[in-house]
Amino acid sequence: STSRRLAAKNVTYRRRYMADHWSAQRGEACVAAAVDGATEGLGPFGAAARLLQGERLQLPKSGSAAGDFEAACQALTMSVHPAVLSALQAAESGVVDIRGGKICDAGALSALLAALASNASLFALRFWQCALSSDGINLLSQALPESVTSISIGAEDDGVALSPLLKLPKLTTASLRCCAVATQEALAIEASLSTNPCLISLSLFSCGLGDEGAVPLLRSLRHNSTLTFLGLASNRLSDASARAVLEAVAPESTTNEAGKSGGEAGDKEDNGAPNRALTALDLSFNLIGGPGRRTLEEATAASPALERLELAGNPCLRAGPTASLSSAARKAIAATWEALGEQQRDEETDGVASDGQLAVAAMLCERVLAGTEVRGVGGADGEAASLAEATRRRIGALVALLPAPEELCAPLAELGSMAASRGFPLSQIEAAGEVLLEALSEVLGGEFSEEAAAAWREAYASAQQEIVAKYTPGQRSEFQFAAAAAPAAAASAAGDGEEQDQVQEGGGSLADGGGE
């Protein structure tokens, strides 16, 4: 059985070898032989471009892309490339997906392009680890049929020029994933992007752009009116790229003022109108921090069309408590607190007119502290009023810091240390979130929307983690034990009460019987 397994492995390895080490010289020789006239100075790919413009590879349609590919190979008197043939045979819904075929010769590419030209239903072409050279990319850009509107190139070697593909007049979707794009090539992509009339989606995932390559590309969006999606995930982009996004979508005056405040040059000449076409921008898994995120939020405010901004995996979402809150959630919390401040209450607190904020703070203190013995917190009326006012100020300060989550760590840590030192029960800290929501709902009524409630709940859950972190492990264990024992104690107390009632009822009947 071992020998059979080894034999099967050898067959697999031979097949891989045939696919990966396709005879490029043979394919190029076949192309050169098929071209009428001199080919000196053209090179194999130049000869292939001339061949595709002639009639030699304009074959009658066979009804099958794989069949047309075989016919093209036969016309070139060359063997059929196994990886390309398999991809054409497996093509579904108009997509040809070629993986790991080492399609680096002019012959295989010429036959593939001829097959695509004969099958207009094939509109998407994908290459992954196919060792395409710059000459091969140029051949694709010159001879790719107009029926192909989507192309994807993935995991190509360094130094391959990919920008010619973006000059295709009918191309609408391009994905250049995991391709090492140098700064010079990024500038060439920028130039192509500025002039392409049809491209609506471009992905440059993990291309090693860095800020040096991404900043010019983003600024060029001021000259583009068709691109709706741009993917720059996993490219080591920092806050400088976030600034470039703002420059692309905001009016020039806004970017000048922001540049001066941020220490960057703000006197840049106007170089196009603000972009209003881009609707989705993927900046996931980069190095964008808190300031960069705030800059991007300015960009989304300046361009209402930019509805989707992906920041997953960036440091800005781990900068501090509530960092994961969306911009809409933070705005909802701020709007709720502002509405409370504008609401005047009829009742008074110790002779002082109360607004909605103070009313919520008073409810929170009263309900959370009810039945709780906390060191340093008295129960006198004056102390309760001052505690409510202090709570109002603290909540307002925390709400004001929501746009900068990294600055929330210190005040929440201080609050946690204060609660831990005074022996405030953890169960009450957990309950305070729902008490706060109940108070907000009671004071605001129908103005307190479900979206705002969800935002407050998420924000409190994040802040609670920071507060509880200041409790010692011993305190947390003690409170957890007390919380676990509470139901049993309550049940025992209830049972003792029922037994006492039965004893009293029995004693009364005996006394009545003795009297009789």
Short mmCIF file of C-alpha atoms in Angstrom, two decimals:
data_model
loop_
_atom_site.label_atom_id
_atom_site.label_comp_id
_atom_site.label_asym_id
_atom_site.label_seq_id
_atom_site.Cartn_x
_atom_site.Cartn_y
_atom_site.Cartn_z
CA SER A 1 0.00 0.00 0.00
CA THR A 2 2.93 2.32 0.70
CA SER A 3 4.31 1.82 -2.81
CA ARG A 4 0.88 2.56 -4.32
CA ARG A 5 0.63 5.79 -2.32
CA LEU A 6 4.11 6.82 -3.46
CA ALA A 7 3.21 6.03 -7.06
CA ALA A 8 0.05 8.16 -6.79
CA LYS A 9 2.12 11.00 -5.31
CA ASN A 10 4.58 10.76 -8.17
CA VAL A 11 1.73 11.01 -10.69
CA THR A 12 0.40 14.10 -8.87
CA TYR A 13 3.82 15.70 -8.81
CA ARG A 14 4.32 15.01 -12.53
CA ARG A 15 0.99 16.63 -13.32
CA ARG A 16 1.87 19.67 -11.22
CA TYR A 17 5.23 19.84 -12.92
CA MET A 18 3.58 19.82 -16.34
CA ALA A 19 1.21 22.61 -15.32
CA ASP A 20 3.78 24.76 -13.50
CA HIS A 21 6.66 24.34 -15.95
CA TRP A 22 4.78 24.84 -19.17
CA SER A 23 7.16 25.17 -22.12
CA ALA A 24 7.17 28.93 -22.70
CA GLN A 25 9.76 28.69 -25.46
CA ARG A 26 7.59 26.24 -27.39
CA GLY A 27 4.52 28.51 -27.11
CA GLU A 28 6.47 31.58 -28.18
CA ALA A 29 7.97 29.72 -31.11
CA CYS A 30 4.50 28.67 -32.25
CA VAL A 31 3.30 32.26 -32.07
CA ALA A 32 6.29 33.53 -34.02
CA ALA A 33 5.76 30.87 -36.69
CA ALA A 34 2.06 31.75 -37.00
CA VAL A 35 2.68 35.47 -37.60
CA ASP A 36 2.95 36.40 -41.27
CA GLY A 37 5.89 38.66 -41.98
CA ALA A 38 8.93 39.68 -39.98
CA THR A 39 8.76 39.54 -36.20
CA GLU A 40 12.17 41.02 -35.44
CA GLY A 41 11.95 43.70 -32.79
CA LEU A 42 8.43 42.68 -31.76
CA GLY A 43 9.30 40.03 -29.25
CA PRO A 44 7.03 37.06 -28.55
CA PHE A 45 4.26 39.12 -26.93
CA GLY A 46 4.40 41.77 -29.65
CA ALA A 47 4.07 39.00 -32.19
CA ALA A 48 1.12 37.61 -30.22
CA ALA A 49 -0.61 41.02 -30.30
CA ARG A 50 -0.17 41.18 -34.10
CA LEU A 51 -1.44 37.61 -34.40
CA LEU A 52 -4.60 38.40 -32.45
CA GLN A 53 -5.29 41.39 -34.71
CA GLY A 54 -5.15 39.19 -37.79
CA GLU A 55 -7.44 36.43 -39.00
CA ARG A 56 -5.36 33.44 -37.99
CA LEU A 57 -7.01 33.13 -34.55
CA GLN A 58 -10.48 34.39 -35.54
CA LEU A 59 -12.02 30.94 -35.28
CA PRO A 60 -15.61 29.83 -35.86
CA LYS A 61 -17.55 29.51 -32.63
CA SER A 62 -17.82 25.97 -31.33
CA GLY A 63 -20.31 26.79 -28.58
CA SER A 64 -17.74 26.02 -25.91
CA ALA A 65 -14.93 28.20 -24.60
CA ALA A 66 -12.83 25.09 -23.89
CA GLY A 67 -13.41 23.87 -27.44
CA ASP A 68 -12.42 27.26 -28.88
CA PHE A 69 -9.26 27.22 -26.76
CA GLU A 70 -8.32 23.78 -28.07
CA ALA A 71 -8.99 24.97 -31.63
CA ALA A 72 -6.76 28.01 -31.09
CA CYS A 73 -3.97 25.80 -29.75
CA GLN A 74 -4.37 23.56 -32.77
CA ALA A 75 -4.17 26.57 -35.10
CA LEU A 76 -0.90 27.51 -33.41
CA THR A 77 0.31 23.91 -33.62
CA MET A 78 0.97 23.86 -29.87
CA SER A 79 -0.12 21.62 -27.03
CA VAL A 80 -3.10 22.56 -24.89
CA HIS A 81 -2.23 24.25 -21.59
CA PRO A 82 -3.84 22.02 -18.92
CA ALA A 83 -4.56 24.74 -16.32
CA VAL A 84 -6.27 27.06 -18.83
CA LEU A 85 -8.30 24.23 -20.31
CA SER A 86 -9.49 23.13 -16.86
CA ALA A 87 -10.50 26.70 -15.97
CA LEU A 88 -12.49 27.12 -19.19
CA GLN A 89 -14.20 23.78 -18.70
CA ALA A 90 -15.18 24.74 -15.14
CA ALA A 91 -16.26 28.30 -16.03
CA GLU A 92 -19.60 29.10 -14.41
CA SER A 93 -21.78 32.20 -14.64
CA GLY A 94 -19.37 33.86 -17.02
CA VAL A 95 -16.31 33.67 -14.71
CA VAL A 96 -13.00 32.07 -15.76
CA ASP A 97 -10.83 31.35 -12.71
CA ILE A 98 -7.25 30.25 -13.48
CA ARG A 99 -5.12 29.31 -10.47
CA GLY A 100 -1.46 28.42 -10.30
CA GLY A 101 -1.06 27.67 -13.97
CA LYS A 102 2.20 29.56 -14.63
CA ILE A 103 0.67 31.15 -17.74
CA CYS A 104 3.76 33.13 -18.61
CA ASP A 105 4.11 32.40 -22.34
CA ALA A 106 2.67 34.22 -25.31
CA GLY A 107 1.18 31.08 -26.84
CA ALA A 108 -1.13 30.17 -23.95
CA LEU A 109 -2.27 33.77 -23.49
CA SER A 110 -2.94 34.16 -27.23
CA ALA A 111 -5.10 31.04 -27.32
CA LEU A 112 -6.95 32.14 -24.17
CA LEU A 113 -7.68 35.60 -25.58
CA ALA A 114 -8.91 34.04 -28.82
CA ALA A 115 -11.28 31.79 -26.86
CA LEU A 116 -12.59 34.76 -24.86
CA ALA A 117 -13.20 36.72 -28.05
CA SER A 118 -15.36 33.87 -29.37
CA ASN A 119 -17.45 33.65 -26.19
CA ALA A 120 -19.03 36.97 -25.25
CA SER A 121 -20.82 35.36 -22.29
CA LEU A 122 -17.50 35.20 -20.41
CA PHE A 123 -17.18 38.61 -18.74
CA ALA A 124 -14.85 37.99 -15.76
CA LEU A 125 -11.26 36.76 -15.84
CA ARG A 126 -9.32 35.82 -12.69
CA PHE A 127 -5.64 34.92 -12.36
CA TRP A 128 -4.05 33.67 -9.13
CA GLN A 129 -0.34 32.85 -8.93
CA CYS A 130 -0.05 32.55 -12.68
CA ALA A 131 3.37 34.23 -13.00
CA LEU A 132 2.14 36.85 -15.43
CA SER A 133 4.94 39.09 -16.64
CA SER A 134 4.72 42.78 -17.51
CA ASP A 135 4.69 41.77 -21.20
CA GLY A 136 1.77 39.44 -20.49
CA ILE A 137 -0.12 42.24 -18.74
CA ASN A 138 0.49 44.50 -21.74
CA LEU A 139 -0.83 41.80 -24.07
CA LEU A 140 -3.99 41.55 -21.95
CA SER A 141 -4.45 45.32 -22.02
CA GLN A 142 -4.11 45.37 -25.83
CA ALA A 143 -6.13 42.33 -26.84
CA LEU A 144 -8.65 41.64 -24.06
CA PRO A 145 -12.13 41.53 -25.64
CA GLU A 146 -14.55 44.30 -24.66
CA SER A 147 -16.94 41.64 -23.40
CA VAL A 148 -14.58 41.11 -20.43
CA THR A 149 -15.49 43.86 -17.95
CA SER A 150 -14.00 42.37 -14.77
CA ILE A 151 -10.43 41.24 -14.18
CA SER A 152 -8.60 40.01 -11.08
CA ILE A 153 -4.85 39.51 -10.73
CA GLY A 154 -3.53 37.95 -7.54
CA ALA A 155 -0.20 37.05 -5.92
CA GLU A 156 2.10 38.17 -8.72
CA ASP A 157 5.85 38.72 -8.41
CA ASP A 158 7.53 42.03 -7.64
CA GLY A 159 8.07 44.45 -10.47
CA VAL A 160 5.09 43.45 -12.61
CA ALA A 161 3.46 46.52 -14.19
CA LEU A 162 -0.28 46.21 -13.54
CA SER A 163 -1.39 49.75 -14.38
CA PRO A 164 -1.97 49.09 -18.14
CA LEU A 165 -4.98 46.96 -17.23
CA LEU A 166 -6.74 49.98 -15.73
CA LYS A 167 -6.63 51.71 -19.12
CA LEU A 168 -9.06 49.21 -20.67
CA PRO A 169 -11.98 51.36 -21.87
CA LYS A 170 -14.75 48.90 -20.93
CA LEU A 171 -13.31 47.64 -17.62
CA THR A 172 -15.68 48.22 -14.69
CA THR A 173 -14.17 46.00 -11.94
CA ALA A 174 -10.49 45.43 -11.19
CA SER A 175 -8.92 43.52 -8.29
CA LEU A 176 -5.13 43.50 -7.83
CA ARG A 177 -4.73 41.44 -4.65
CA CYS A 178 -1.51 40.51 -2.89
CA CYS A 179 0.62 42.01 -5.64
CA ALA A 180 3.77 43.84 -4.58
CA VAL A 181 3.12 47.32 -5.96
CA ALA A 182 6.09 49.67 -5.81
CA THR A 183 5.64 53.41 -5.30
CA GLN A 184 6.35 54.12 -8.97
CA GLU A 185 3.72 51.59 -10.04
CA ALA A 186 1.26 53.13 -7.56
CA LEU A 187 1.77 56.49 -9.29
CA ALA A 188 1.06 54.83 -12.64
CA ILE A 189 -2.15 53.34 -11.20
CA GLU A 190 -3.07 56.82 -9.97
CA ALA A 191 -2.64 58.23 -13.49
CA SER A 192 -4.77 55.44 -14.98
CA LEU A 193 -7.44 55.95 -12.35
CA SER A 194 -7.67 59.65 -13.13
CA THR A 195 -8.47 58.97 -16.81
CA ASN A 196 -10.48 55.72 -16.75
CA PRO A 197 -14.07 56.48 -17.82
CA CYS A 198 -15.80 53.25 -16.71
CA LEU A 199 -14.05 51.75 -13.67
CA ILE A 200 -16.44 51.58 -10.70
CA SER A 201 -14.64 49.14 -8.36
CA LEU A 202 -10.92 48.81 -7.56
CA SER A 203 -9.37 46.56 -4.90
CA LEU A 204 -5.69 46.79 -3.96
CA PHE A 205 -5.78 44.44 -0.99
CA SER A 206 -2.39 43.75 0.61
CA CYS A 207 -0.29 45.33 -2.12
CA GLY A 208 2.24 46.93 0.24
CA LEU A 209 1.31 50.46 -0.83
CA GLY A 210 2.06 52.25 2.42
CA ASP A 211 1.28 55.94 2.73
CA GLU A 212 3.78 56.70 -0.04
CA GLY A 213 1.66 54.87 -2.61
CA ALA A 214 -1.82 55.38 -1.14
CA VAL A 215 -1.77 59.14 -0.52
CA PRO A 216 -1.31 60.14 -4.21
CA LEU A 217 -3.87 57.51 -5.21
CA LEU A 218 -6.46 58.86 -2.78
CA ARG A 219 -5.84 62.47 -3.78
CA SER A 220 -6.39 61.53 -7.43
CA LEU A 221 -10.03 60.77 -6.58
CA ARG A 222 -10.70 64.48 -7.05
CA HIS A 223 -10.27 63.81 -10.78
CA ASN A 224 -12.45 60.67 -10.83
CA SER A 225 -16.24 60.68 -11.13
CA THR A 226 -17.01 56.98 -11.69
CA LEU A 227 -15.27 54.92 -8.98
CA THR A 228 -17.74 53.88 -6.26
CA PHE A 229 -15.64 51.31 -4.33
CA LEU A 230 -11.97 51.49 -3.38
CA GLY A 231 -10.36 48.71 -1.34
CA LEU A 232 -7.06 49.51 0.40
CA ALA A 233 -7.16 46.95 3.18
CA SER A 234 -3.95 45.58 4.70
CA ASN A 235 -1.57 48.14 3.18
CA ARG A 236 0.12 49.57 6.31
CA LEU A 237 -1.74 52.88 5.97
CA SER A 238 -1.56 55.42 8.79
CA ASP A 239 -3.33 58.66 9.68
CA ALA A 240 -1.65 60.35 6.70
CA SER A 241 -3.81 58.29 4.35
CA ALA A 242 -6.88 59.29 6.36
CA ARG A 243 -5.91 62.93 5.76
CA ALA A 244 -5.67 62.18 2.02
CA VAL A 245 -9.24 60.80 2.09
CA LEU A 246 -10.44 64.07 3.59
CA GLU A 247 -8.54 66.03 0.94
CA ALA A 248 -10.24 63.97 -1.77
CA VAL A 249 -13.83 64.54 -0.65
CA ALA A 250 -13.84 67.85 1.22
CA PRO A 251 -13.87 71.38 -0.23
CA GLU A 252 -10.44 72.91 -0.63
CA SER A 253 -10.99 75.47 2.13
CA THR A 254 -11.79 72.72 4.62
CA THR A 255 -8.66 70.74 3.81
CA ASN A 256 -6.51 73.87 4.03
CA GLU A 257 -7.77 74.66 7.52
CA ALA A 258 -7.43 71.04 8.64
CA GLY A 259 -3.92 70.85 7.21
CA LYS A 260 -2.83 73.95 9.10
CA SER A 261 -4.29 72.65 12.37
CA GLY A 262 -2.68 69.26 11.85
CA GLY A 263 0.76 70.69 11.13
CA GLU A 264 0.66 69.77 7.44
CA ALA A 265 0.92 72.06 4.46
CA GLY A 266 -2.45 73.64 3.93
CA ASP A 267 -1.66 75.91 0.98
CA LYS A 268 -1.90 73.21 -1.69
CA GLU A 269 -3.35 74.42 -4.96
CA ASP A 270 -6.84 73.38 -5.95
CA ASN A 271 -6.50 70.30 -8.14
CA GLY A 272 -10.04 69.19 -8.88
CA ALA A 273 -13.54 69.12 -7.49
CA PRO A 274 -14.38 67.19 -4.30
CA ASN A 275 -15.19 63.56 -5.05
CA ARG A 276 -18.88 62.71 -4.72
CA ALA A 277 -18.89 59.36 -6.54
CA LEU A 278 -17.17 57.15 -3.93
CA THR A 279 -19.73 55.31 -1.77
CA ALA A 280 -17.58 52.63 -0.08
CA LEU A 281 -13.99 52.70 1.18
CA ASP A 282 -12.28 49.68 2.75
CA LEU A 283 -9.37 50.60 5.04
CA SER A 284 -9.46 47.45 7.17
CA PHE A 285 -6.36 46.03 8.88
CA ASN A 286 -4.17 49.09 8.58
CA LEU A 287 -2.46 51.34 11.16
CA ILE A 288 -5.05 54.10 11.49
CA GLY A 289 -5.28 55.54 15.02
CA GLY A 290 -7.77 57.69 16.87
CA PRO A 291 -6.87 60.99 15.15
CA GLY A 292 -7.11 59.27 11.76
CA ARG A 293 -10.52 57.93 12.60
CA ARG A 294 -11.76 61.40 13.54
CA THR A 295 -10.37 62.69 10.25
CA LEU A 296 -12.26 59.98 8.37
CA GLU A 297 -15.45 60.92 10.20
CA GLU A 298 -14.92 64.48 8.97
CA ALA A 299 -14.62 63.02 5.47
CA THR A 300 -17.90 61.11 5.75
CA ALA A 301 -19.58 64.26 7.04
CA ALA A 302 -18.19 66.25 4.09
CA SER A 303 -19.30 63.64 1.54
CA PRO A 304 -22.80 62.22 2.20
CA ALA A 305 -22.25 59.77 -0.66
CA LEU A 306 -19.53 57.96 1.33
CA GLU A 307 -21.93 55.70 3.20
CA ARG A 308 -19.70 52.70 4.03
CA LEU A 309 -16.32 53.02 5.72
CA GLU A 310 -14.61 49.79 6.85
CA LEU A 311 -12.05 50.16 9.67
CA ALA A 312 -11.96 46.65 11.17
CA GLY A 313 -8.56 45.63 12.51
CA ASN A 314 -7.23 49.18 12.95
CA PRO A 315 -5.75 50.46 16.24
CA CYS A 316 -8.45 53.15 16.36
CA LEU A 317 -11.01 50.48 17.30
CA ARG A 318 -8.86 49.38 20.24
CA ALA A 319 -7.80 52.82 21.44
CA GLY A 320 -9.93 52.78 24.59
CA PRO A 321 -13.43 52.27 26.01
CA THR A 322 -16.26 52.83 23.49
CA ALA A 323 -13.71 52.83 20.64
CA SER A 324 -15.83 50.26 18.78
CA LEU A 325 -18.85 52.58 18.79
CA SER A 326 -19.85 53.81 15.37
CA SER A 327 -19.97 57.48 14.57
CA ALA A 328 -23.78 57.31 14.40
CA ALA A 329 -23.94 55.73 17.87
CA ARG A 330 -21.74 58.42 19.39
CA LYS A 331 -23.82 61.12 17.77
CA ALA A 332 -27.00 59.51 19.12
CA ILE A 333 -25.62 59.53 22.68
CA ALA A 334 -24.50 63.15 22.43
CA ALA A 335 -27.86 64.19 20.97
CA THR A 336 -29.72 62.42 23.79
CA TRP A 337 -27.68 64.14 26.50
CA GLU A 338 -28.09 67.51 24.78
CA ALA A 339 -31.88 67.01 24.56
CA LEU A 340 -31.95 66.27 28.29
CA GLY A 341 -30.13 69.53 29.01
CA GLU A 342 -32.69 71.49 27.02
CA GLN A 343 -35.61 69.89 28.82
CA GLN A 344 -36.79 71.94 31.80
CA ARG A 345 -38.55 70.01 34.57
CA ASP A 346 -41.53 71.29 36.59
CA GLU A 347 -40.40 69.72 39.83
CA GLU A 348 -37.55 71.03 41.95
CA THR A 349 -34.64 69.32 43.67
CA ASP A 350 -34.03 70.99 47.05
CA GLY A 351 -35.52 74.23 45.75
CA VAL A 352 -33.39 74.22 42.59
CA ALA A 353 -35.07 74.00 39.17
CA SER A 354 -34.24 70.68 37.55
CA ASP A 355 -33.50 69.89 33.90
CA GLY A 356 -33.60 66.49 32.26
CA GLN A 357 -29.93 65.73 32.91
CA LEU A 358 -30.23 66.34 36.64
CA ALA A 359 -33.44 64.32 36.80
CA VAL A 360 -31.74 61.32 35.17
CA ALA A 361 -28.74 61.64 37.48
CA ALA A 362 -31.01 61.82 40.56
CA MET A 363 -32.95 58.72 39.48
CA LEU A 364 -29.70 56.85 38.84
CA CYS A 365 -28.27 57.69 42.27
CA GLU A 366 -31.51 56.96 44.12
CA ARG A 367 -32.20 53.59 42.50
CA VAL A 368 -28.64 52.30 42.40
CA LEU A 369 -27.84 53.29 45.99
CA ALA A 370 -31.16 52.10 47.42
CA GLY A 371 -30.49 49.42 50.03
CA THR A 372 -26.73 49.63 49.49
CA GLU A 373 -24.30 50.53 52.23
CA VAL A 374 -21.41 52.34 50.57
CA ARG A 375 -18.61 53.89 52.56
CA GLY A 376 -18.36 57.65 52.06
CA VAL A 377 -21.87 58.15 50.64
CA GLY A 378 -24.40 59.53 53.11
CA GLY A 379 -28.16 59.47 52.87
CA ALA A 380 -29.02 63.05 53.89
CA ASP A 381 -31.10 65.12 51.49
CA GLY A 382 -28.35 67.66 50.91
CA GLU A 383 -25.78 64.98 50.22
CA ALA A 384 -28.18 63.23 47.80
CA ALA A 385 -28.66 66.47 45.86
CA SER A 386 -24.92 67.13 45.65
CA LEU A 387 -24.33 63.52 44.60
CA ALA A 388 -26.89 63.90 41.80
CA GLU A 389 -25.21 67.09 40.58
CA ALA A 390 -21.79 65.43 40.68
CA THR A 391 -23.18 62.46 38.75
CA ARG A 392 -24.64 64.79 36.13
CA ARG A 393 -21.28 66.50 35.64
CA ARG A 394 -19.44 63.18 35.43
CA ILE A 395 -21.81 61.75 32.82
CA GLY A 396 -21.58 64.94 30.78
CA ALA A 397 -17.78 64.84 30.87
CA LEU A 398 -17.74 61.22 29.71
CA VAL A 399 -20.19 61.95 26.88
CA ALA A 400 -17.98 64.84 25.73
CA LEU A 401 -14.99 62.47 25.51
CA LEU A 402 -16.73 59.89 23.32
CA PRO A 403 -15.06 61.14 20.10
CA ALA A 404 -11.65 60.46 21.72
CA PRO A 405 -11.91 56.98 23.33
CA GLU A 406 -8.25 57.00 24.35
CA GLU A 407 -9.01 59.90 26.71
CA LEU A 408 -11.78 57.95 28.47
CA CYS A 409 -9.37 55.53 30.14
CA ALA A 410 -8.23 57.92 32.90
CA PRO A 411 -11.66 59.14 34.15
CA LEU A 412 -13.16 55.64 34.03
CA ALA A 413 -10.15 54.20 35.87
CA GLU A 414 -10.58 56.90 38.51
CA LEU A 415 -14.26 56.03 38.84
CA GLY A 416 -13.42 52.33 39.15
CA SER A 417 -10.81 52.98 41.84
CA MET A 418 -13.30 55.10 43.78
CA ALA A 419 -16.01 52.41 43.58
CA ALA A 420 -13.60 49.64 44.58
CA SER A 421 -12.18 51.59 47.55
CA ARG A 422 -15.66 52.27 48.90
CA GLY A 423 -16.81 48.68 48.52
CA PHE A 424 -19.44 49.37 45.89
CA PRO A 425 -21.03 46.01 44.90
CA LEU A 426 -20.30 44.75 41.42
CA SER A 427 -23.93 43.69 41.06
CA GLN A 428 -24.98 47.31 41.38
CA ILE A 429 -22.46 48.39 38.73
CA GLU A 430 -23.98 45.84 36.36
CA ALA A 431 -27.51 46.96 37.24
CA ALA A 432 -26.67 50.64 36.83
CA GLY A 433 -26.68 50.31 33.04
CA GLU A 434 -30.32 49.21 32.90
CA VAL A 435 -31.25 51.76 35.58
CA LEU A 436 -29.69 54.48 33.42
CA LEU A 437 -31.67 53.33 30.38
CA GLU A 438 -34.90 53.27 32.42
CA ALA A 439 -34.24 56.81 33.66
CA LEU A 440 -33.53 58.08 30.15
CA SER A 441 -36.72 56.47 28.86
CA GLU A 442 -38.83 57.93 31.69
CA VAL A 443 -37.51 61.46 31.23
CA LEU A 444 -37.45 61.58 27.42
CA GLY A 445 -40.45 59.36 26.71
CA GLY A 446 -41.02 58.79 23.00
CA GLU A 447 -37.97 60.89 22.07
CA PHE A 448 -35.69 58.11 23.34
CA SER A 449 -35.40 55.89 20.25
CA GLU A 450 -34.36 52.24 20.09
CA GLU A 451 -31.19 53.23 18.22
CA ALA A 452 -30.24 55.66 20.99
CA ALA A 453 -30.98 53.02 23.65
CA ALA A 454 -28.75 50.50 21.86
CA ALA A 455 -25.96 53.08 21.65
CA TRP A 456 -26.18 53.91 25.38
CA ARG A 457 -26.25 50.20 26.26
CA GLU A 458 -23.14 49.45 24.18
CA ALA A 459 -21.30 52.47 25.57
CA TYR A 460 -22.10 51.54 29.19
CA ALA A 461 -21.02 47.91 28.64
CA SER A 462 -17.64 49.12 27.35
CA ALA A 463 -17.22 51.61 30.21
CA GLN A 464 -18.23 48.97 32.76
CA GLN A 465 -15.31 46.76 31.75
CA GLU A 466 -12.88 49.60 32.44
CA ILE A 467 -14.49 50.28 35.85
CA VAL A 468 -14.59 46.65 36.98
CA ALA A 469 -10.94 46.21 35.98
CA LYS A 470 -9.98 48.35 39.02
CA TYR A 471 -11.44 45.82 41.46
CA THR A 472 -8.93 43.37 42.91
CA PRO A 473 -9.32 39.66 42.11
CA GLY A 474 -10.28 39.08 45.75
CA GLN A 475 -13.04 41.69 45.56
CA ARG A 476 -14.40 40.21 42.35
CA SER A 477 -14.42 36.70 43.83
CA GLU A 478 -16.13 37.94 47.00
CA PHE A 479 -18.87 39.71 45.10
CA GLN A 480 -19.35 36.75 42.74
CA PHE A 481 -19.71 34.40 45.72
CA ALA A 482 -22.21 36.75 47.35
CA ALA A 483 -24.21 37.00 44.12
CA ALA A 484 -24.29 33.20 43.77
CA ALA A 485 -25.39 32.73 47.38
CA ALA A 486 -28.09 35.41 47.25
CA PRO A 487 -30.84 33.24 45.63
CA ALA A 488 -30.35 30.44 48.17
CA ALA A 489 -30.47 32.92 51.07
CA ALA A 490 -33.64 34.49 49.68
CA ALA A 491 -35.27 31.08 49.30
CA SER A 492 -34.27 30.12 52.84
CA ALA A 493 -35.67 33.36 54.22
CA ALA A 494 -38.91 32.80 52.36
CA GLY A 495 -39.16 29.26 53.78
CA ASP A 496 -38.56 30.48 57.33
CA GLY A 497 -41.29 33.06 56.92
CA GLU A 498 -43.81 30.47 55.76
CA GLU A 499 -42.93 28.16 58.68
CA GLN A 500 -43.39 31.00 61.18
CA ASP A 501 -46.78 31.79 59.70
CA GLN A 502 -47.83 28.15 60.06
CA VAL A 503 -46.68 28.07 63.70
CA GLN A 504 -48.65 31.20 64.47
CA GLU A 505 -51.75 29.79 62.80
CA GLY A 506 -51.39 26.49 64.75
CA GLY A 507 -50.88 28.26 68.10
CA GLY A 508 -54.01 30.28 67.56
CA SER A 509 -56.18 27.21 66.99
CA LEU A 510 -54.86 25.46 70.11
CA ALA A 511 -55.61 28.48 72.21
CA ASP A 512 -59.09 28.60 70.81
CA GLY A 513 -59.60 24.91 71.55
CA GLY A 514 -58.39 25.28 75.16
CA GLY A 515 -60.77 28.14 75.77
CA GLU A 516 -63.63 26.17 74.51
#
